[in-house]
Coordinates of C-alpha atoms and ligand atoms in Angstrom, one line a residue:
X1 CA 97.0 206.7 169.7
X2 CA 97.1 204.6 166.9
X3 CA 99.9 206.3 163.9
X4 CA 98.1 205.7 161.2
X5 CA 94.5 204.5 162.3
X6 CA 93.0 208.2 162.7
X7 CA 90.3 209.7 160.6
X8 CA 90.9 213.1 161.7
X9 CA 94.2 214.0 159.9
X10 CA 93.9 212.2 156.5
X11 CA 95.8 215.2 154.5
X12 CA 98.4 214.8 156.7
X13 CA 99.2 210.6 156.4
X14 CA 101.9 210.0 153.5
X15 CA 102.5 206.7 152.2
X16 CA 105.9 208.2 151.5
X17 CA 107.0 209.1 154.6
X18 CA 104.8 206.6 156.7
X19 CA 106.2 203.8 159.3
X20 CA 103.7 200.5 159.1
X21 CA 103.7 199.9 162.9
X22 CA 101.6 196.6 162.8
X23 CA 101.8 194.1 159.5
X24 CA 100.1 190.7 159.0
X25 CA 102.2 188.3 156.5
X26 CA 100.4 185.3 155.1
X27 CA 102.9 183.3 154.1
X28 CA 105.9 184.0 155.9
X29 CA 107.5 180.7 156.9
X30 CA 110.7 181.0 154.5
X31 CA 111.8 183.2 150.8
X32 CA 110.2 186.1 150.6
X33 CA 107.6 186.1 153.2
X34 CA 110.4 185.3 156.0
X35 CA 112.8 188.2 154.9
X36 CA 110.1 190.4 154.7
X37 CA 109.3 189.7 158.5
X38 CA 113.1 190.0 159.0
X39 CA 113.2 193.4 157.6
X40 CA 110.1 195.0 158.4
X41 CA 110.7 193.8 162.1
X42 CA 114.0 195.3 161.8
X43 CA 112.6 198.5 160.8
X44 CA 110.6 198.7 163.8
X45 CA 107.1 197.2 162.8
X46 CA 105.4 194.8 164.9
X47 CA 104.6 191.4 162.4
X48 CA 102.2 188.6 162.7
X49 CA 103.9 186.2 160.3
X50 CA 101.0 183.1 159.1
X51 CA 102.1 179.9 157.7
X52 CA 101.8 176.2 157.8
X53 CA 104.9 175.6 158.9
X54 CA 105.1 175.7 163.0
X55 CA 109.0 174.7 163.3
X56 CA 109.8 177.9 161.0
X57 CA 106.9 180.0 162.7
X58 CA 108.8 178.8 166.1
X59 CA 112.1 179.8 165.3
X60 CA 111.2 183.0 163.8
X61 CA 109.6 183.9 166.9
X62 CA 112.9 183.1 168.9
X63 CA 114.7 185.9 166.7
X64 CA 112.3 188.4 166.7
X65 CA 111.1 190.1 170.3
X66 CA 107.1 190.5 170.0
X67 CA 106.5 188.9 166.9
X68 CA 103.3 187.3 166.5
X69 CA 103.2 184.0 165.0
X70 CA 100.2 181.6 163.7
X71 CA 99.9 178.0 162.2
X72 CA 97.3 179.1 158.9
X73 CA 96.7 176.9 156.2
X74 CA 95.3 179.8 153.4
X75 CA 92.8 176.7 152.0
X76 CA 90.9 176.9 155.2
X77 CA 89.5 180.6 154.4
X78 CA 86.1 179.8 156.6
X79 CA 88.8 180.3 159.4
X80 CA 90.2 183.6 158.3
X81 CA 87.5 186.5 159.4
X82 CA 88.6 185.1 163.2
X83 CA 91.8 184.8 162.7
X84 CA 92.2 188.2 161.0
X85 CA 90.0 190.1 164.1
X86 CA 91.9 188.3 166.5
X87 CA 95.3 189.4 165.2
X88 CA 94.3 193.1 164.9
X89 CA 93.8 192.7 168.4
X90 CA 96.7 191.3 169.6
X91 CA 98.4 194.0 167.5
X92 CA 96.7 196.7 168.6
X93 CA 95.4 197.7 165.1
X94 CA 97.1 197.3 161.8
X95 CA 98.6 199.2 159.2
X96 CA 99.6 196.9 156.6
X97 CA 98.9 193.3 155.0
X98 CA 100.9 191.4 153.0
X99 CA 99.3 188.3 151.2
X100 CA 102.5 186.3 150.0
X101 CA 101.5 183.1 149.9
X102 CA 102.2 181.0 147.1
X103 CA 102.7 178.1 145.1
X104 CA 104.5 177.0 142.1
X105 CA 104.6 173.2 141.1
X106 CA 104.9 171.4 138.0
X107 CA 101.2 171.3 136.4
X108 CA 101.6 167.3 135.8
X109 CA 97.4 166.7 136.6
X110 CA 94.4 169.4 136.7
X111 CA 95.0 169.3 140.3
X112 CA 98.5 170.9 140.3
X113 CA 96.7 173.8 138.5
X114 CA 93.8 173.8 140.8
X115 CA 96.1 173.7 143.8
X116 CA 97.9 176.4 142.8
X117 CA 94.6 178.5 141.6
X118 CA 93.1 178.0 145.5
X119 CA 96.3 179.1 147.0
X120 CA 97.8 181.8 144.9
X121 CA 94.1 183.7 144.5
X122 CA 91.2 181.9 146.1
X123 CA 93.3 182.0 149.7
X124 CA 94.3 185.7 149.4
X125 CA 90.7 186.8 148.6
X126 CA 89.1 187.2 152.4
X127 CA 92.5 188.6 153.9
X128 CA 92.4 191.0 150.9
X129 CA 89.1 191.9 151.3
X130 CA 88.6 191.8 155.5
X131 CA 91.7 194.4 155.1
X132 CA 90.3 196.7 152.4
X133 CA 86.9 196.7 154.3
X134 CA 88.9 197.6 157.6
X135 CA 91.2 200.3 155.9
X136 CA 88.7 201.7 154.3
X137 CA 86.5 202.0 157.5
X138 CA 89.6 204.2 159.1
X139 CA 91.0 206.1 155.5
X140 CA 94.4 204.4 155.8
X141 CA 96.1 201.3 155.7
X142 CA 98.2 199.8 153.0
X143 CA 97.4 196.3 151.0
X144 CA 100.3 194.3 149.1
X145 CA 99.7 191.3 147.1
X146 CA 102.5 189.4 145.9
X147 CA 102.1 188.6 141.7
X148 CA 104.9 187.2 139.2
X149 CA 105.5 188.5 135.5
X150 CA 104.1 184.8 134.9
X151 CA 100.8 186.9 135.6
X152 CA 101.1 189.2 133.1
X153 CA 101.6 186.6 130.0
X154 CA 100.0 183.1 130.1
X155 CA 102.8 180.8 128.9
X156 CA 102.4 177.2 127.4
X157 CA 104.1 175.5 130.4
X158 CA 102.1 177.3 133.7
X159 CA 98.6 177.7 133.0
X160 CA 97.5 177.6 136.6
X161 CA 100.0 179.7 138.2
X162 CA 100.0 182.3 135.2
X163 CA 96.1 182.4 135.4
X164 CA 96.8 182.9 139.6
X165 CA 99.4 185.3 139.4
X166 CA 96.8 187.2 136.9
X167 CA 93.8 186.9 138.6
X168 CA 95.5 188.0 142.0
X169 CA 96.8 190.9 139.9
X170 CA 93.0 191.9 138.1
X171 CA 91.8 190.9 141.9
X172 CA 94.2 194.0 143.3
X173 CA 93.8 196.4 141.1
X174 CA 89.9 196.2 141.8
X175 CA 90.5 197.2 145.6
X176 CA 92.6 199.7 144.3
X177 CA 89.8 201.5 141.8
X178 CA 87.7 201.1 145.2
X179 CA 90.0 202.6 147.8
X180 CA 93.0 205.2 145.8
X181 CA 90.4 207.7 147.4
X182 CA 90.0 206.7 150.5
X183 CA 93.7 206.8 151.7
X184 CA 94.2 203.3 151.3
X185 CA 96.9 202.4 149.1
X186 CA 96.9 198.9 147.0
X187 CA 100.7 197.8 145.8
X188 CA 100.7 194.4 143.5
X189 CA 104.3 193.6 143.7
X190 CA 105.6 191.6 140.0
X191 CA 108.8 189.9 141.0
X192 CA 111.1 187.8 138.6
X193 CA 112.7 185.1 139.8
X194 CA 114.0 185.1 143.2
X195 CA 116.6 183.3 145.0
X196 CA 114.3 180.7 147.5
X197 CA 113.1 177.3 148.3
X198 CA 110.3 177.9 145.5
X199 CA 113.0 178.2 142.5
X200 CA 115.8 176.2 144.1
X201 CA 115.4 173.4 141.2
X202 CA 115.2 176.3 138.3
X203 CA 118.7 177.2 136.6
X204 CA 118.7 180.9 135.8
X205 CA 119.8 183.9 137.2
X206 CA 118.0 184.7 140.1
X207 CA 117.5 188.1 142.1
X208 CA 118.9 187.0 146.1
X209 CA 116.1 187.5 148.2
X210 CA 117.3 190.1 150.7
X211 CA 117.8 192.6 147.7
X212 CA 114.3 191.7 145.9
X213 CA 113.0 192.1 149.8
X214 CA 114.0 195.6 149.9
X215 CA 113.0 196.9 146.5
X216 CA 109.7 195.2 147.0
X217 CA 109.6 197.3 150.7
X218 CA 110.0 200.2 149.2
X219 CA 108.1 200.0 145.8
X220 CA 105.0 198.9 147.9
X221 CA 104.2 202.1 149.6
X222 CA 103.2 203.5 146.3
X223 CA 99.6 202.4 144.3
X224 CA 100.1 200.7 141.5
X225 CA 101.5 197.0 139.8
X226 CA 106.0 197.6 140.2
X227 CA 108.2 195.2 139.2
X228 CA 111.2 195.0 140.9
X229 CA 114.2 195.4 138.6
X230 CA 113.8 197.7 135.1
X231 CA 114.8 195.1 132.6
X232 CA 111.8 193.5 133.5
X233 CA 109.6 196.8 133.8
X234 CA 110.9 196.8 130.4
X235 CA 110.6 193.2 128.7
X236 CA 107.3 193.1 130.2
X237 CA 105.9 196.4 128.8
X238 CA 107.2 194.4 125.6
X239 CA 105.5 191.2 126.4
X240 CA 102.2 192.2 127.2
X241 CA 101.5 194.4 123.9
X242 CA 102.0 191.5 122.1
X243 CA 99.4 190.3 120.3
X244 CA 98.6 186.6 121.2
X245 CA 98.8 185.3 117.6
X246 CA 102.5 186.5 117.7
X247 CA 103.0 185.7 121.4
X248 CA 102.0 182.1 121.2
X249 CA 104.2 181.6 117.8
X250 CA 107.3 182.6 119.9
X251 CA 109.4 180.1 121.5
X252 CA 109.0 180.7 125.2
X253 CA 107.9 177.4 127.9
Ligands
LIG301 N1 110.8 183.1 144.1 C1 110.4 183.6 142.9 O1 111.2 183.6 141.9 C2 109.1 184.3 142.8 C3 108.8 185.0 141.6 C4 107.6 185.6 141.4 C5 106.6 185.5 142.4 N2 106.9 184.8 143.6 C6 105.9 184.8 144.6 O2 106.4 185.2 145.9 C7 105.7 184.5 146.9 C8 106.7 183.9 147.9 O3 107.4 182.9 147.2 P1 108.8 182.4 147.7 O4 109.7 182.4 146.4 O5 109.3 183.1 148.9 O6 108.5 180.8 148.0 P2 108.6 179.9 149.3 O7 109.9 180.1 150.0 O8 108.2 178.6 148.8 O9 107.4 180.6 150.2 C9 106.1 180.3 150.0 C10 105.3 180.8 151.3 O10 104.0 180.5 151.0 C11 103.4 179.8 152.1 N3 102.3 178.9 151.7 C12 102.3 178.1 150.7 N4 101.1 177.3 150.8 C13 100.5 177.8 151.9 C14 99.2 177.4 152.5 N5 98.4 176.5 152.0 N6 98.8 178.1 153.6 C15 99.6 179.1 154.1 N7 100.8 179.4 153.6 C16 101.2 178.8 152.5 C17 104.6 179.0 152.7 O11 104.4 178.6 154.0 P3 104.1 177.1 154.5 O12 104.6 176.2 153.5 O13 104.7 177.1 155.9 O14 102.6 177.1 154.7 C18 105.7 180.0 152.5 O15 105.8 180.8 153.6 C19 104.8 183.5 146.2 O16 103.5 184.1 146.1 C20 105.4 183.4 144.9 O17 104.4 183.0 143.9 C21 108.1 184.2 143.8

């Protein structure tokens, strides 16, 4: 019988003391998304890891016995109520999802900010919502979108990942209103930078991405928006009260 797919004991199911025994990762080709495959995996879950990618989806699945891999480009979202019943199949059910995917480019045109707009938030929207529909069907099930503090103030120099990063945030926190009471629990996950491919070409100090990967792990099982280190917790509690007459007068990019 499925661990955590049962309607029968819902007192008993703990997002403390759970183990996710099946996990879909959109966006798990390198960074974040890879080491989160790398460590769940190790930890005993059974992953589908989605991205573009197939070399990195091919190797992956070299490393790790049993893992699930598909090609997925998030812009093709007709595709993804298949895709996502086919893969609870193959795993047997699933526990948690993990919408990762992301982009951040320099805005040069309207399209960089559109690009990033359809990929950061309009991609994550039917795996978000297939998987809250689902989990809330059973009374279980955990749902972790991956923000940015860029979401939480809208800076001069990103205005389409900023409003991405936001919207995915308001987006979560929705399905979280919805489904606190139903078992389900809804983590947004507000990381710094981190050490990957994304922020090779930024100079600043950088969090490596096995550590951020196991804060992030262990932050997610709780409800709620978590940053992953306190100074930020704390310049962003800063930040955000603010008001934007003051904000936009400071010198930040
Ligand atoms: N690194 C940081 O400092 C930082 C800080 C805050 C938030 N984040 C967020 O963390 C997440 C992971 O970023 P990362 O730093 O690990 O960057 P990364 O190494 O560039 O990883 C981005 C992932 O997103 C996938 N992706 C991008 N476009 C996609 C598409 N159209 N379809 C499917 N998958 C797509 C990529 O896979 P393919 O290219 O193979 O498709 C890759 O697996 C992102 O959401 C990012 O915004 C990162």
């Amino acid at each position: 019988m499925p661990a955590i797919e049962s309607k029968q004991h819902p007192k008993i199911w703990s997002p403390i003391t759970m183990t996710w025994k099946r996990a879909i990762i959109v966006g798990a080709t390198s960074g974040i998304g890879e080491e989160i495959v790398r460590q769940l995996s190790a930890q005993g879950t059974q992953c589908a890891a989605l991205g573009r990618r197939e070399d990195r989806l091919d190797q992956l699945a070299r490393e790790i016995p049993n893992l699930v891999v598909r090609t997925h480009d998030v812009l093709q979202t007709s595709t993804v109520p298949d895709l996502f019943a086919e893969l609870c199949r193959e795993l047997g059910g699933l526990d948690l999802i993990i919408y990762n995917a992301g982009l951040l480019t320099e805005p040069a045109e309207w399209e960089d900010d559109e690009r990033m707009m359809e990929i950061n938030l309009v991609g994550a929207i039917p795996w978000l919502r297939l998987a809250a529909d689902r989990f809330e069907g059973v009374g279980a099930g955990t749902i972790v979108g991956i923000g940015s503090v860029a979401g939480d103030r809208a800076r001069a120099g990103r205005p389409g990942y900023s409003a991405s990063k936001a919207g995915l945030h308001a987006y979560l926190e929705s399905l979280r209103n919805r489904l606190s009471r139903r078992g389900v629990v809804v983590s947004t996950i507000k990381p710094g930078p981190v050490d990957t491919e994304m922020t090779r070409h930024l100079s600043m100090n950088k969090m490596p991405v096995q550590t951020a990967v196991q804060i992030l792990l262990k932050k997610a099982r709780k409800p709620g928006e978590h940053y992953l280190s306190p100074v930020h917790a704390a310049v962003f509690t800063i930040l955000r009260a603010i008001p934007s007459p003051i904000f936009r007068r400071l010198p930040l990019e």
